CSV table of C-alpha atoms and ligand atoms in Angstrom, one decimal:
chain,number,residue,atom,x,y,z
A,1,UNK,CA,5.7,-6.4,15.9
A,2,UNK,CA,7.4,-3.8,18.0
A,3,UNK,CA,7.6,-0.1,17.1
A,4,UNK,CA,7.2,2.8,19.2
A,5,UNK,CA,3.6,3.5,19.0
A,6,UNK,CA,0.5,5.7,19.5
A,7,UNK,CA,-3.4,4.8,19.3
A,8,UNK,CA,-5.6,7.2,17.1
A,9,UNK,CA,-9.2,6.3,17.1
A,10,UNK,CA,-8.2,2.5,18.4
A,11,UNK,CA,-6.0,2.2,15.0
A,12,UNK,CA,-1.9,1.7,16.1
A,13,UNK,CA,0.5,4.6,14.5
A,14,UNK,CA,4.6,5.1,14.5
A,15,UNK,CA,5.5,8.0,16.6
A,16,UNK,CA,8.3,8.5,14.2
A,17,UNK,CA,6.1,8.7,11.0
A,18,UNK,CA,2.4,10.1,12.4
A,19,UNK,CA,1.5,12.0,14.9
A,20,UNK,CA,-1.7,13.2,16.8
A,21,UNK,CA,-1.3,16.4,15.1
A,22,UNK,CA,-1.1,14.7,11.7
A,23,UNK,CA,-3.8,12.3,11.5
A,24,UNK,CA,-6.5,15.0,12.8
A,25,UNK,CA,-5.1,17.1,10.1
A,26,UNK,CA,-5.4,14.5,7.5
A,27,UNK,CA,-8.9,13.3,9.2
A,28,UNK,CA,-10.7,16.8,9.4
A,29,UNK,CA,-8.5,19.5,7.8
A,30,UNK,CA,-6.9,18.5,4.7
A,31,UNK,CA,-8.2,19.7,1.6
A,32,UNK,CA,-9.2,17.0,-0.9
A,33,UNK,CA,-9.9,18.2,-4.6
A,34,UNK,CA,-11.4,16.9,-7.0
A,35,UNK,CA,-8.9,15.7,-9.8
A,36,UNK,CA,-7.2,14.4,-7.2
A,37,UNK,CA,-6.2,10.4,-7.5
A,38,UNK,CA,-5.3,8.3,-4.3
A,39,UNK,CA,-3.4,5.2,-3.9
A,40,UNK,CA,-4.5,3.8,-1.0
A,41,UNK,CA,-3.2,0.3,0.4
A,42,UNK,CA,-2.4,-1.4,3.6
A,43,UNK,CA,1.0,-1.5,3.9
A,44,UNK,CA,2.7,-4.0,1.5
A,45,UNK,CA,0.6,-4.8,-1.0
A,46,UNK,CA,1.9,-2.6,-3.7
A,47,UNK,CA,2.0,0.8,-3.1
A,48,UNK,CA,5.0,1.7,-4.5
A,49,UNK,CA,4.1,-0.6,-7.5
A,50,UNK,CA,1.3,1.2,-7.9
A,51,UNK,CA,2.5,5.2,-7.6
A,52,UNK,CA,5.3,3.6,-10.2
A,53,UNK,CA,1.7,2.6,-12.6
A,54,UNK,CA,0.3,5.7,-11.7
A,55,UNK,CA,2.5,8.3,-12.6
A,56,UNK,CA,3.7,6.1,-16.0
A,57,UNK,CA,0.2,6.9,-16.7
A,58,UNK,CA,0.4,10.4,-16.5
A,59,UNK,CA,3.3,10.8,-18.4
A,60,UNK,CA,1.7,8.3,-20.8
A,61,UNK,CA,4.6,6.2,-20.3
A,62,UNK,CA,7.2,8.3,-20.8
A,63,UNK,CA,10.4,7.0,-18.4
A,64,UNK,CA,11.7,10.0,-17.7
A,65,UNK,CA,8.9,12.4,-17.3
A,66,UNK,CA,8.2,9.2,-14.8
A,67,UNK,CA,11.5,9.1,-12.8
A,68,UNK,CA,11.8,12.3,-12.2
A,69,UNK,CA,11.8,12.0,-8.8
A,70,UNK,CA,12.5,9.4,-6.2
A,71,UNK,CA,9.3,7.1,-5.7
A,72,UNK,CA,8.2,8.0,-2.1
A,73,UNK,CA,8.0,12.1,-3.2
A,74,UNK,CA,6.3,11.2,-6.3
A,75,UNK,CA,2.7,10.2,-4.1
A,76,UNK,CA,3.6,11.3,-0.8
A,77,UNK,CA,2.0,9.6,1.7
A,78,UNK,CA,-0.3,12.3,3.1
A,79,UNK,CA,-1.2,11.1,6.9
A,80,UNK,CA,2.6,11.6,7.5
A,81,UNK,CA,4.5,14.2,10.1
A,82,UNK,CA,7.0,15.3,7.0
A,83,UNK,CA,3.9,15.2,3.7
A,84,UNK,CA,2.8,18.4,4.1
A,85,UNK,CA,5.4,20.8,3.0
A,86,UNK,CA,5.9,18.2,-0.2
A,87,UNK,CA,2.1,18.5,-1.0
A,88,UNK,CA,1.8,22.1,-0.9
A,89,UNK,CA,3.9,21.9,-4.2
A,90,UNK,CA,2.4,19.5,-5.9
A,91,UNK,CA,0.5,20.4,-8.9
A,92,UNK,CA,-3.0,19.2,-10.1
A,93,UNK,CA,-3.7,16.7,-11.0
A,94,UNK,CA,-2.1,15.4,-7.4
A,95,UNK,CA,-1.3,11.6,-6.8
A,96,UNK,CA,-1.2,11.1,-3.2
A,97,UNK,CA,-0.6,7.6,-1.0
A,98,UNK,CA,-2.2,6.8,2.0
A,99,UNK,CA,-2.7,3.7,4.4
A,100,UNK,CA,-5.5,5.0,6.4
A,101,UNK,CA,-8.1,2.9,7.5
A,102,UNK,CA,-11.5,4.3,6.0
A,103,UNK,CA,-12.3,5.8,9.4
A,104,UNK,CA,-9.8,8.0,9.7
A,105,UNK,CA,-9.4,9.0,5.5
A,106,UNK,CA,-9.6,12.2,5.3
A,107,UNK,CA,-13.4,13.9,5.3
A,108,UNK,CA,-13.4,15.9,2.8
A,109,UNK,CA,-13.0,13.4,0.2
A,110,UNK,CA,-16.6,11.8,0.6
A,111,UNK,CA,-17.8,15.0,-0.7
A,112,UNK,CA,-15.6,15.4,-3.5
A,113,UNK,CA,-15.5,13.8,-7.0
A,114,UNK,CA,-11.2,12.4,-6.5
A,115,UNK,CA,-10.8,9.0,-7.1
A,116,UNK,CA,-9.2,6.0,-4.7
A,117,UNK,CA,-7.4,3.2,-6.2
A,118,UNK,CA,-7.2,0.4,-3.5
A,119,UNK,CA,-4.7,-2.7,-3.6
A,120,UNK,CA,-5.3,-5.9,-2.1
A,121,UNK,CA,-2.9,-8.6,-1.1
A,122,UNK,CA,-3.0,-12.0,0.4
A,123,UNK,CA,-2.4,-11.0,3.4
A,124,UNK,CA,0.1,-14.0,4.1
A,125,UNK,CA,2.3,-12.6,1.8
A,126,UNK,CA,1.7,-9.5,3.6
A,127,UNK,CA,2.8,-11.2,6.9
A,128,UNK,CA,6.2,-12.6,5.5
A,129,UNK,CA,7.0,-9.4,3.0
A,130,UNK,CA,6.7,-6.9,6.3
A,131,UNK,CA,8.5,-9.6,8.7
A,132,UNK,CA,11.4,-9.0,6.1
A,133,UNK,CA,10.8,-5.2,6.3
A,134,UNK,CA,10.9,-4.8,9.5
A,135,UNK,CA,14.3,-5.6,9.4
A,136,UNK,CA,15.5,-2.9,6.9
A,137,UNK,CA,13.5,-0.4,8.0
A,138,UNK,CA,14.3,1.6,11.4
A,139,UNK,CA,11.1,2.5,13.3
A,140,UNK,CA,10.4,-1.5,13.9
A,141,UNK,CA,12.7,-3.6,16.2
A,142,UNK,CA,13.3,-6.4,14.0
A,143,UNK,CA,12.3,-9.6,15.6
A,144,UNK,CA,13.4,-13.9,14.1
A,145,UNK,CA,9.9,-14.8,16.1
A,146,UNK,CA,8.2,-15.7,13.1
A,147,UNK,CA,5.4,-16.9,15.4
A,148,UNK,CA,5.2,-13.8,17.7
A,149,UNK,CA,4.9,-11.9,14.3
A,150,UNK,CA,2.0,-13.5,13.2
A,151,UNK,CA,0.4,-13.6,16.5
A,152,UNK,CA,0.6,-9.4,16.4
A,153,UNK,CA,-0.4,-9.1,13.0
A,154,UNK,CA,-3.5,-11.5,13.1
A,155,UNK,CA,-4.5,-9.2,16.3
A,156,UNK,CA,-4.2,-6.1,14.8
A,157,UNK,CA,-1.6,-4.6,16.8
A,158,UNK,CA,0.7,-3.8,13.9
A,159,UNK,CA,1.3,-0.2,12.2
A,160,UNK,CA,-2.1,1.3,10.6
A,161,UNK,CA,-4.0,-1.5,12.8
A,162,UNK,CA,-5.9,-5.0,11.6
A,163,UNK,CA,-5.3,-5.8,7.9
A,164,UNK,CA,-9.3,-7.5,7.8
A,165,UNK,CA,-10.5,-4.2,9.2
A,166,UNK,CA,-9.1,-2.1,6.6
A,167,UNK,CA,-10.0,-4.4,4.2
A,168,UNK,CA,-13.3,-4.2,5.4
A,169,UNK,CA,-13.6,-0.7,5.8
A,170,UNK,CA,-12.6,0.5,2.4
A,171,UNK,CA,-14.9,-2.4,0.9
A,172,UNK,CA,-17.9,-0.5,1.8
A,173,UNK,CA,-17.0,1.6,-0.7
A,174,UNK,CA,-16.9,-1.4,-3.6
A,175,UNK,CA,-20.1,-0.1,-5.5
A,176,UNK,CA,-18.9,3.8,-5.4
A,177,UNK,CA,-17.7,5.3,-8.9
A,178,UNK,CA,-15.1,6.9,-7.4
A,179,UNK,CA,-13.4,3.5,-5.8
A,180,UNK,CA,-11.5,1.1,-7.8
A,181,UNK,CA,-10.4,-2.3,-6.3
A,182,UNK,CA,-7.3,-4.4,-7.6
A,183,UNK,CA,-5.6,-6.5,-6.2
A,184,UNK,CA,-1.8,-7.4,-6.1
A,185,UNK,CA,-2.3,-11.0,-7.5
A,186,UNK,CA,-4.3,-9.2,-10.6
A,187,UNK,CA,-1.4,-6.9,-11.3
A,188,UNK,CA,0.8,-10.2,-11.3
A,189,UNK,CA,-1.2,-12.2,-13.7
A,190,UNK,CA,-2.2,-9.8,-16.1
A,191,UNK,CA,-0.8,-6.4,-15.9
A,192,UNK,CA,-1.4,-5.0,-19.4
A,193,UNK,CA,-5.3,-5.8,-18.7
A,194,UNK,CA,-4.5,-4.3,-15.1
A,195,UNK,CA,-3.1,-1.2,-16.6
A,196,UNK,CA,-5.9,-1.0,-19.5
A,197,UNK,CA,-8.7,-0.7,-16.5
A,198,UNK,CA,-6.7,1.4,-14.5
A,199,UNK,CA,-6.9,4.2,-17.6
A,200,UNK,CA,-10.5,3.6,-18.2
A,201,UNK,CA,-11.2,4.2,-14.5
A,202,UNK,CA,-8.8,7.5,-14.4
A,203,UNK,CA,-10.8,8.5,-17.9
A,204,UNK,CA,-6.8,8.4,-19.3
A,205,UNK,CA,-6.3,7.7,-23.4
A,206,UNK,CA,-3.5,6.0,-23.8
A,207,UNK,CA,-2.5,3.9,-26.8
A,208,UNK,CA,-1.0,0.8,-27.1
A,209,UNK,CA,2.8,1.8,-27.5
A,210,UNK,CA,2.7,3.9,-24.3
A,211,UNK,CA,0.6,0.5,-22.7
A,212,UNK,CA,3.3,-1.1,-23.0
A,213,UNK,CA,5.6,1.8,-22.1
A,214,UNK,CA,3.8,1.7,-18.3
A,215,UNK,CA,4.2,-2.6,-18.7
A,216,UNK,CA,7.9,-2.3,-19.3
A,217,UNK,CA,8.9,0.2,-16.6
A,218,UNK,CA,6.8,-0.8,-13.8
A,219,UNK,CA,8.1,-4.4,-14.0
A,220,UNK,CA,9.6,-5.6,-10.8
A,221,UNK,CA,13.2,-6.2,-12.3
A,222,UNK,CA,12.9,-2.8,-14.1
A,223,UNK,CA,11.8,-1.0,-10.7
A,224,UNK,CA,14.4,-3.0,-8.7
A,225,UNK,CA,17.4,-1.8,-11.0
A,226,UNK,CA,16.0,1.9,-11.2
A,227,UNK,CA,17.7,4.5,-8.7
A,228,UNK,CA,14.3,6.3,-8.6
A,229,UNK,CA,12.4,3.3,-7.4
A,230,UNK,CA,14.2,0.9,-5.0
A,231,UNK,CA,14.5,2.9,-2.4
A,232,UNK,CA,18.5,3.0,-2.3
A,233,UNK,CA,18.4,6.6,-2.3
A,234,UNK,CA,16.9,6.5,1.0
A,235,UNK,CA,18.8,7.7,3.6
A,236,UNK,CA,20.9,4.7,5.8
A,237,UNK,CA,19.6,6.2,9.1
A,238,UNK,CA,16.2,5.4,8.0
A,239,UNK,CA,16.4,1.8,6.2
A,240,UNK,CA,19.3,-0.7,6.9
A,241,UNK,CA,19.5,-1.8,3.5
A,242,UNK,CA,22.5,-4.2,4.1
A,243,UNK,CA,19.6,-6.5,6.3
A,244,UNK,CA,17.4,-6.7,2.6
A,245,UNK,CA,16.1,-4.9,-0.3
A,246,UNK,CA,12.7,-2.7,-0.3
A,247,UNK,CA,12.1,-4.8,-3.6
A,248,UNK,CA,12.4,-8.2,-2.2
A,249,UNK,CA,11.0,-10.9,-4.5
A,250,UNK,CA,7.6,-9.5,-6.0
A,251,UNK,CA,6.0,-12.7,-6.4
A,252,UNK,CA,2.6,-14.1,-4.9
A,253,UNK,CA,3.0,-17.1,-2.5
A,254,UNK,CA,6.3,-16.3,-0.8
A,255,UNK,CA,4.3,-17.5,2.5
A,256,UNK,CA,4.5,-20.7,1.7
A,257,UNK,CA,8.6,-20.7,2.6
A,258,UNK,CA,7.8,-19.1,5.6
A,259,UNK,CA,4.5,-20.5,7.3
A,260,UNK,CA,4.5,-24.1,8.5
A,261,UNK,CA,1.3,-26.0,8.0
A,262,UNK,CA,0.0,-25.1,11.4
A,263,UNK,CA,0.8,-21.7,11.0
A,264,UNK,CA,-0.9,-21.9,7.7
A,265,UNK,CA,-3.6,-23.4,9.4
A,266,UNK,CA,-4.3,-20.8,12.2
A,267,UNK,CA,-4.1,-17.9,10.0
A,268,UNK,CA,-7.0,-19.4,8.0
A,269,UNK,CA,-8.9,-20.2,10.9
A,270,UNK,CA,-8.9,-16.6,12.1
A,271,UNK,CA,-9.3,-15.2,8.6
A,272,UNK,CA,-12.6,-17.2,7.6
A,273,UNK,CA,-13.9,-15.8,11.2
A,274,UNK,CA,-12.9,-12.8,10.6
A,275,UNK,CA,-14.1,-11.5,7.4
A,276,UNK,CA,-17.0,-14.0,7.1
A,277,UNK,CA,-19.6,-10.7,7.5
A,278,UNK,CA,-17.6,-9.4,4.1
A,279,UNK,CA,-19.4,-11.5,1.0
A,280,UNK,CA,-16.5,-11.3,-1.2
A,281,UNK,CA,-14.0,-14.0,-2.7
A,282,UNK,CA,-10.7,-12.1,-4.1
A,283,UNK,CA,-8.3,-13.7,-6.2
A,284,UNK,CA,-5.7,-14.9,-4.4
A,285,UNK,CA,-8.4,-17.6,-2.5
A,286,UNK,CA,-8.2,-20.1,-5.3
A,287,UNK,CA,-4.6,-20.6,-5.7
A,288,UNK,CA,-3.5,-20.4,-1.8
B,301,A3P,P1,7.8,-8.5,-1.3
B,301,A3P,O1,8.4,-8.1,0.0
B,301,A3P,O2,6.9,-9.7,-1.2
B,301,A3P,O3,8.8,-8.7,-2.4
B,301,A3P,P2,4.6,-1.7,-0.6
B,301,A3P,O4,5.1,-0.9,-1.8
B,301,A3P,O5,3.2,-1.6,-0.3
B,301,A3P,O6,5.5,-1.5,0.6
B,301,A3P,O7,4.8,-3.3,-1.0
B,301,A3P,C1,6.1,-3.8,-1.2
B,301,A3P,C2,5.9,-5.2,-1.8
B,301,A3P,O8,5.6,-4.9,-3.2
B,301,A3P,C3,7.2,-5.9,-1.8
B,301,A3P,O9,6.9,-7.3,-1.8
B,301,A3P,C4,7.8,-5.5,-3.2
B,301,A3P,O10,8.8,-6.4,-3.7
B,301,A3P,C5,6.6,-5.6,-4.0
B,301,A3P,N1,6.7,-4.9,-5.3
B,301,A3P,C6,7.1,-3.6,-5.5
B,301,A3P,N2,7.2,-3.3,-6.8
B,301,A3P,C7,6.8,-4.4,-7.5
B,301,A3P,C8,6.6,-4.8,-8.9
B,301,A3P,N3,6.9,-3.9,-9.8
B,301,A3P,N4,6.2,-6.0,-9.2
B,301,A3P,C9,5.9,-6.9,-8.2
B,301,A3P,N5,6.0,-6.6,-6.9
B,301,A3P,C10,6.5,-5.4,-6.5
């Protein structure tokens, strides 16, 4: 996976999206409060999903309140060079995105009361839905080695660093009351009951009309034809959206079209090594 890069505290960054200067601030200076609510994922496995459940929430489902701005400035991601001056006029309560590792999340959040909302994916379908991103979006030099692809990713050099250590890392926080876990595969099989939890854990009323408000407009084909979320409005020196579409297929088990059987094969091999210290089974284990 080839970007132009920078290491921060052994974790690999974009020079074009982070920056020394950024990721100390976010580490040591930023200023978490405490209504605050962040969405924090390793890349691809539903962020933007996720803001798009988020903010239907706070607008208790209400589309337009909702779309009133285009998805990456609803939850800024707030590690990045360009968040800051968006986040300064935010108002409380804030939604905020991250993909930090929980090393380098931001300090002041362990001694607040905000709230983290974690996604999981398989990360096969990780693997396959950022090889097809890397070829819309600009900072990566697109690559047809599907092999050398997985070879990086399995090794951790890929943007924000090894997918089983963030995992990892932000597991330790798995009995916290401020830390909820989901993961993608959850969302797909049941999102009203994914979206019922959700509000309990943000403390958020909502009735069963505007339930099914947040259903409807965070569906992938309802996302995928909405200006607001797919990304189009995103500038063409930034994503090349003639190579794809930020909303590619949405489904669980795309990796299967991708991997062959050895490839399947070694990426288990690594993954039961690597996150055998990690006592956990998540959902996606029994179907792949
Ligand atoms: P695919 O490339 O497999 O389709 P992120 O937002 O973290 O970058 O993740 C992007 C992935 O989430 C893409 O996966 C995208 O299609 C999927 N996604 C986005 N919105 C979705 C939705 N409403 N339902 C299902 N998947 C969605």
């Amino acid at each position: 996976m080839s970007f132009n890069h920078f290491e921060y505290k052994g974790t690999r960054f974009s020079v074009d999206v982070q920056s020394e200067e950024s990721l100390s601030y976010a580490e040591n200076e930023f200023e978490v409060f405490d209504d605050d609510i962040y969405n924090v994922t390793y890349p691809k496995s539903g962020t933007n999903w996720m803001i798009q459940i988020l903010t239907l929430i706070q607008n208790k489902g209400d589309p337009v309140k909702s779309n009133m701005l285009p998805i990456y400035l609803k939850a800024p991601w707030y590690e990045t060079k360009y968040a800051q001056e968006e986040i300064q006029k935010m108002e409380s309560p804030r939604l905020l995105s991250s993909h930090l590792p929980h090393h380098i999340f931001a300090k002041s959040f362990f001694k607040s009361k905000a709230k983290i909302i974690y996604t999981v994916r398989n990360p096969k379908d990780i693997i396959v839905s950022l090889y097809h991103f890397t070829k819309i979006l600009k900072i990566f030099q697109p690559t047809d080695d599907f092999q050398n692809f997985l070879d990086d990713f399995s090794q951790g050099n890929a943007l924000y660093g090894s997918w089983f250590d963030h995992v990892k890392g932000w597991m330790q926080m798995k009995d916290d009351s401020r830390f909820f876990f989901i993961t993608y595969e959850e969302l797909l099989q049941d999102i009203r009951g994914s979206v019922v939890r959700i509000c309990k854990f943000l403390g958020q009323e909502l009735d069963d009309a505007q339930i099914d408000l947040v259903v409807e407009h965070s569906a992938f084909k309802s996302m995928k034809e909405n200006v607001m979320t797919n990304w189009t409005q995103m500038p063409s020196d930034v994503m090349n959206q003639e190579n794809g579409s930020f909303l590619r297929k949405g489904i669980s088990g795309d990796w299967k079209n991708h991997f062959t059987v050895a490839q399947s094969e070694y990426f288990d091999k690594i993954y039961q090594e690597k996150m055998k210290d990690i006592n956990m089974n998540f959902s996606w284990e029994e179907s792949s």
